[in-house]
CSV table of C-alpha atoms in Angstrom, one decimal:
chain,number,residue,atom,x,y,z
A,1,UNK,CA,14.8,11.6,0.2
A,2,UNK,CA,17.5,9.6,-0.6
A,3,UNK,CA,17.5,5.9,-1.5
A,4,UNK,CA,17.4,3.1,0.7
A,5,UNK,CA,20.8,1.0,1.6
A,6,UNK,CA,20.5,-2.8,0.8
A,7,UNK,CA,21.5,-3.2,4.4
A,8,UNK,CA,22.3,-1.6,8.3
A,9,UNK,CA,18.9,-0.3,8.2
A,10,UNK,CA,17.1,-1.6,11.5
A,11,UNK,CA,13.8,-1.1,13.6
A,12,UNK,CA,13.2,1.0,16.7
A,13,UNK,CA,10.3,-1.0,18.7
A,14,UNK,CA,8.4,2.3,20.3
A,15,UNK,CA,6.6,2.4,23.6
A,16,UNK,CA,3.3,1.6,24.2
A,17,UNK,CA,2.8,4.4,26.5
A,18,UNK,CA,4.2,6.3,28.9
A,19,UNK,CA,6.3,9.8,28.0
A,20,UNK,CA,8.0,8.6,25.5
A,21,UNK,CA,5.0,7.7,24.0
A,22,UNK,CA,2.9,11.0,24.4
A,23,UNK,CA,5.8,13.5,23.2
A,24,UNK,CA,5.3,11.2,19.7
A,25,UNK,CA,2.1,11.2,19.6
A,26,UNK,CA,2.0,14.7,20.4
A,27,UNK,CA,4.3,14.9,17.1
A,28,UNK,CA,1.6,13.2,14.6
A,29,UNK,CA,-1.7,14.9,16.3
A,30,UNK,CA,-1.6,17.9,14.6
A,31,UNK,CA,-5.0,18.3,13.5
A,32,UNK,CA,-7.4,21.5,14.2
A,33,UNK,CA,-10.4,19.1,14.5
A,34,UNK,CA,-11.7,16.3,14.2
A,35,UNK,CA,-14.8,16.0,12.7
A,36,UNK,CA,-16.6,12.8,10.0
A,37,UNK,CA,-18.6,14.2,7.3
A,38,UNK,CA,-21.0,11.6,5.6
A,39,UNK,CA,-20.2,11.8,1.6
A,40,UNK,CA,-23.0,9.5,-0.4
A,41,UNK,CA,-22.7,9.7,-4.0
A,42,UNK,CA,-24.0,11.9,-6.0
A,43,UNK,CA,-27.6,12.4,-7.8
A,44,UNK,CA,-26.9,9.7,-10.4
A,45,UNK,CA,-23.7,8.8,-9.4
A,46,UNK,CA,-23.1,4.9,-9.2
A,47,UNK,CA,-20.2,3.9,-7.1
A,48,UNK,CA,-18.9,0.2,-6.2
A,49,UNK,CA,-20.1,-3.0,-4.3
A,50,UNK,CA,-19.6,-3.2,-1.2
A,51,UNK,CA,-15.7,-4.5,-0.5
A,52,UNK,CA,-13.6,-5.3,2.2
A,53,UNK,CA,-9.5,-6.1,1.5
A,54,UNK,CA,-9.7,-3.1,-1.7
A,55,UNK,CA,-7.1,-1.0,-1.9
A,56,UNK,CA,-7.0,2.8,-2.8
A,57,UNK,CA,-4.6,5.6,-3.1
A,58,UNK,CA,-5.0,9.2,-2.9
A,59,UNK,CA,-3.7,11.6,-6.1
A,60,UNK,CA,-5.3,14.8,-5.2
A,61,UNK,CA,-6.8,16.2,-2.2
A,62,UNK,CA,-10.0,15.2,-3.5
A,63,UNK,CA,-9.4,12.8,-6.4
A,64,UNK,CA,-9.2,8.9,-5.2
A,65,UNK,CA,-8.5,5.8,-6.6
A,66,UNK,CA,-9.8,2.6,-5.0
A,67,UNK,CA,-9.2,-1.1,-6.5
A,68,UNK,CA,-10.9,-4.5,-6.1
A,69,UNK,CA,-11.0,-5.6,-3.0
A,70,UNK,CA,-13.7,-9.0,-2.1
A,71,UNK,CA,-17.4,-8.6,-2.8
A,72,UNK,CA,-20.6,-10.4,-2.3
A,73,UNK,CA,-18.6,-14.4,-3.1
A,74,UNK,CA,-16.7,-13.3,-5.7
A,75,UNK,CA,-13.0,-11.4,-6.4
A,76,UNK,CA,-13.1,-7.7,-7.9
A,77,UNK,CA,-11.0,-6.6,-10.0
A,78,UNK,CA,-12.4,-3.0,-11.2
A,79,UNK,CA,-10.6,0.4,-10.5
A,80,UNK,CA,-12.9,3.1,-9.2
A,81,UNK,CA,-12.3,6.9,-9.4
A,82,UNK,CA,-13.5,9.3,-6.7
A,83,UNK,CA,-14.3,13.3,-6.1
A,84,UNK,CA,-15.1,13.7,-3.0
A,85,UNK,CA,-15.6,17.5,-2.3
A,86,UNK,CA,-18.5,17.3,0.6
A,87,UNK,CA,-17.7,21.3,1.6
A,88,UNK,CA,-18.4,22.5,-2.1
A,89,UNK,CA,-20.9,20.0,-2.9
A,90,UNK,CA,-22.2,17.8,0.0
A,91,UNK,CA,-21.4,14.8,-2.1
A,92,UNK,CA,-19.2,12.9,-3.3
A,93,UNK,CA,-19.1,11.2,-7.5
A,94,UNK,CA,-18.4,7.4,-8.6
A,95,UNK,CA,-16.5,6.9,-11.5
A,96,UNK,CA,-15.8,3.2,-13.1
A,97,UNK,CA,-12.7,3.8,-14.9
A,98,UNK,CA,-12.8,1.9,-18.2
A,99,UNK,CA,-9.1,0.8,-18.7
A,100,UNK,CA,-7.3,2.5,-22.6
A,101,UNK,CA,-4.9,-1.0,-22.3
A,102,UNK,CA,-5.1,-4.3,-23.8
A,103,UNK,CA,-4.0,-6.0,-20.6
A,104,UNK,CA,-4.6,-5.4,-17.2
A,105,UNK,CA,-4.3,-6.6,-13.7
A,106,UNK,CA,-6.6,-9.8,-13.0
A,107,UNK,CA,-8.9,-9.3,-9.6
A,108,UNK,CA,-7.7,-9.2,-6.3
A,109,UNK,CA,-7.7,-8.6,-2.3
A,110,UNK,CA,-5.3,-7.8,-0.1
A,111,UNK,CA,-2.8,-5.7,-2.0
A,112,UNK,CA,-1.6,-2.4,-2.5
A,113,UNK,CA,-1.6,0.7,-4.5
A,114,UNK,CA,0.5,3.4,-3.8
A,115,UNK,CA,0.8,7.2,-5.9
A,116,UNK,CA,4.2,7.6,-7.4
A,117,UNK,CA,6.1,9.7,-9.4
A,118,UNK,CA,7.7,9.1,-13.0
A,119,UNK,CA,10.7,11.6,-13.2
A,120,UNK,CA,10.9,11.1,-17.0
A,121,UNK,CA,7.1,11.6,-17.4
A,122,UNK,CA,5.6,14.8,-18.5
A,123,UNK,CA,2.3,13.3,-16.0
A,124,UNK,CA,4.0,12.2,-13.0
A,125,UNK,CA,1.3,11.1,-11.1
A,126,UNK,CA,1.0,7.0,-11.8
A,127,UNK,CA,-0.5,4.1,-9.9
A,128,UNK,CA,1.6,1.2,-8.6
A,129,UNK,CA,-0.6,-2.2,-7.6
A,130,UNK,CA,1.1,-5.0,-6.2
A,131,UNK,CA,0.3,-8.4,-4.4
A,132,UNK,CA,-2.9,-10.4,-4.3
A,133,UNK,CA,-4.4,-12.7,-3.0
A,134,UNK,CA,-7.3,-14.4,-4.9
A,135,UNK,CA,-9.3,-17.7,-4.4
A,136,UNK,CA,-6.4,-19.0,-3.2
A,137,UNK,CA,-4.0,-18.2,-5.3
A,138,UNK,CA,-1.2,-15.7,-4.4
A,139,UNK,CA,1.0,-13.8,-7.1
A,140,UNK,CA,3.7,-11.4,-7.6
A,141,UNK,CA,3.1,-9.2,-10.4
A,142,UNK,CA,3.6,-5.6,-10.3
A,143,UNK,CA,1.6,-3.0,-12.6
A,144,UNK,CA,1.2,0.7,-12.9
A,145,UNK,CA,-1.3,3.0,-13.7
A,146,UNK,CA,-1.0,5.9,-16.1
A,147,UNK,CA,-3.6,8.4,-14.6
A,148,UNK,CA,-4.0,10.5,-17.4
A,149,UNK,CA,-4.4,8.1,-20.5
A,150,UNK,CA,-5.4,5.1,-17.8
A,151,UNK,CA,-3.7,2.8,-18.9
A,152,UNK,CA,-2.6,0.0,-16.9
A,153,UNK,CA,1.8,-1.6,-18.1
A,154,UNK,CA,3.0,-4.5,-16.4
A,155,UNK,CA,6.7,-3.6,-14.7
A,156,UNK,CA,6.6,-7.6,-13.2
A,157,UNK,CA,5.3,-10.3,-14.2
A,158,UNK,CA,4.1,-12.9,-12.0
A,159,UNK,CA,6.6,-15.6,-10.9
A,160,UNK,CA,4.5,-17.1,-8.5
A,161,UNK,CA,7.2,-18.5,-6.5
A,162,UNK,CA,6.2,-17.7,-2.6
A,163,UNK,CA,8.9,-17.1,0.6
A,164,UNK,CA,11.7,-18.1,-1.9
A,165,UNK,CA,14.7,-15.8,-1.5
A,166,UNK,CA,15.5,-15.4,-4.6
A,167,UNK,CA,12.9,-13.4,-6.1
A,168,UNK,CA,11.8,-10.1,-4.9
A,169,UNK,CA,9.4,-9.1,-4.7
A,170,UNK,CA,8.1,-12.4,-3.1
A,171,UNK,CA,4.2,-13.5,-3.8
A,172,UNK,CA,2.6,-11.8,-1.0
A,173,UNK,CA,-1.2,-10.7,0.7
A,174,UNK,CA,-1.5,-8.3,3.8
A,175,UNK,CA,1.5,-6.4,3.3
A,176,UNK,CA,1.6,-2.7,3.8
A,177,UNK,CA,2.8,-0.1,1.6
A,178,UNK,CA,4.8,3.8,1.7
A,179,UNK,CA,6.2,5.6,-0.7
A,180,UNK,CA,10.1,7.1,-0.3
A,181,UNK,CA,12.1,9.2,-2.5
A,182,UNK,CA,10.2,12.2,-3.9
A,183,UNK,CA,7.5,9.1,-4.0
A,184,UNK,CA,9.6,7.2,-6.9
A,185,UNK,CA,10.1,4.7,-5.0
A,186,UNK,CA,7.8,2.3,-2.5
A,187,UNK,CA,8.7,0.6,0.5
A,188,UNK,CA,7.0,-2.7,1.9
A,189,UNK,CA,6.6,-4.4,4.6
A,190,UNK,CA,5.7,-8.1,6.1
A,191,UNK,CA,2.5,-9.6,4.4
A,192,UNK,CA,1.7,-13.6,3.9
A,193,UNK,CA,1.7,-15.7,1.7
A,194,UNK,CA,0.4,-19.4,1.8
A,195,UNK,CA,1.9,-21.2,5.0
A,196,UNK,CA,5.1,-18.4,5.6
A,197,UNK,CA,4.5,-14.9,7.3
A,198,UNK,CA,6.3,-12.1,6.1
A,199,UNK,CA,8.4,-9.8,8.7
A,200,UNK,CA,10.9,-7.9,5.6
A,201,UNK,CA,11.2,-4.6,4.4
A,202,UNK,CA,11.6,-4.5,0.2
A,203,UNK,CA,11.6,-1.1,-1.8
A,204,UNK,CA,10.9,-1.1,-5.6
A,205,UNK,CA,12.1,1.6,-8.2
A,206,UNK,CA,9.8,2.6,-10.5
A,207,UNK,CA,12.0,4.2,-12.5
A,208,UNK,CA,14.9,0.8,-12.7
A,209,UNK,CA,12.0,-1.2,-12.3
A,210,UNK,CA,13.9,-3.0,-9.6
A,211,UNK,CA,13.2,-4.9,-6.3
A,212,UNK,CA,15.4,-4.4,-3.6
A,213,UNK,CA,15.6,-6.8,-0.3
A,214,UNK,CA,16.5,-5.2,2.9
A,215,UNK,CA,19.0,-6.8,5.5
A,216,UNK,CA,17.8,-4.9,9.0
A,217,UNK,CA,20.2,-4.8,11.8
A,218,UNK,CA,18.8,-5.3,15.3
A,219,UNK,CA,15.6,-6.5,17.2
A,220,UNK,CA,13.2,-6.2,14.0
A,221,UNK,CA,9.3,-7.2,14.1
A,222,UNK,CA,7.9,-10.4,14.4
A,223,UNK,CA,6.1,-11.6,11.1
A,224,UNK,CA,2.7,-10.1,10.4
A,225,UNK,CA,0.2,-9.4,8.1
A,226,UNK,CA,-3.2,-6.7,7.2
A,227,UNK,CA,-1.1,-4.3,9.7
A,228,UNK,CA,-0.9,-0.3,9.2
A,229,UNK,CA,2.0,1.3,8.2
A,230,UNK,CA,2.4,5.0,7.4
A,231,UNK,CA,5.2,7.8,6.6
A,232,UNK,CA,6.7,10.3,8.8
A,233,UNK,CA,9.1,13.2,8.2
A,234,UNK,CA,11.8,10.0,7.5
A,235,UNK,CA,10.3,7.1,9.6
A,236,UNK,CA,8.3,4.5,8.4
A,237,UNK,CA,5.8,3.5,11.3
A,238,UNK,CA,4.0,0.3,11.2
A,239,UNK,CA,1.2,-1.0,13.5
A,240,UNK,CA,-1.0,-3.8,14.8
A,241,UNK,CA,-1.5,-6.7,12.7
A,242,UNK,CA,-2.4,-10.5,13.1
A,243,UNK,CA,0.4,-13.5,13.1
A,244,UNK,CA,0.4,-16.5,14.4
A,245,UNK,CA,0.5,-15.0,17.8
A,246,UNK,CA,-2.7,-13.4,17.2
A,247,UNK,CA,-3.7,-9.8,17.3
A,248,UNK,CA,-0.8,-7.4,17.6
A,249,UNK,CA,-0.3,-3.8,19.3
A,250,UNK,CA,3.0,-2.9,18.8
A,251,UNK,CA,4.2,0.1,17.6
A,252,UNK,CA,7.8,0.3,15.4
A,253,UNK,CA,9.6,2.8,13.7
A,254,UNK,CA,12.1,2.0,10.8
A,255,UNK,CA,13.9,4.9,9.8
A,256,UNK,CA,14.2,5.5,5.8
């Protein structure tokens, strides 16, 4: 991995059908078999309320964290730890995480939670939280959670400035996030704030606590929110979402 340059990058629109798309799909589809298994909570295990718009990050093969989301008439700000080993136990166990830090993120939905590594830490596994939409308030604060100590640290405070080019990262929600540069950097795309949609690419370095806005050469995806993004080898792929044009089904590649 290498750090992203701040200029000169660009998107590549991928065809949605034909031989090129089928070849791309074959490269992605590497599962030997596909099946679903229900993961009911184990006996005596608590579990989160019914949610939507929450965010999650996997820490290991059977351990993940889920934060926030919208519940029944309320936006939540709790963090849950999920241990899921259906093959061994046939169930999953949930645990509500009690933070050890005095300050914690406030309730939010449509944010992103990313597993990041700190090179100067004996325990590199941390979670990076960014973005917020709660009761019409849109924030751009950035928080780091230490999975070993259960402590939150605010890396960047909220400035409550949406669609302001001088602010990075801008306040937004419904964006996507993938990790880069040995998981020490998170790359964000798109999202929405108030009456403004985004189609920009931002990166946030955990070690320097610096946000960088990347200028994209050539064609770029239209602004969108609630899309999906993933990293495949050396590229970020984004698919779908919604915008002023309605629902989208285009696929774009961004070389990291």
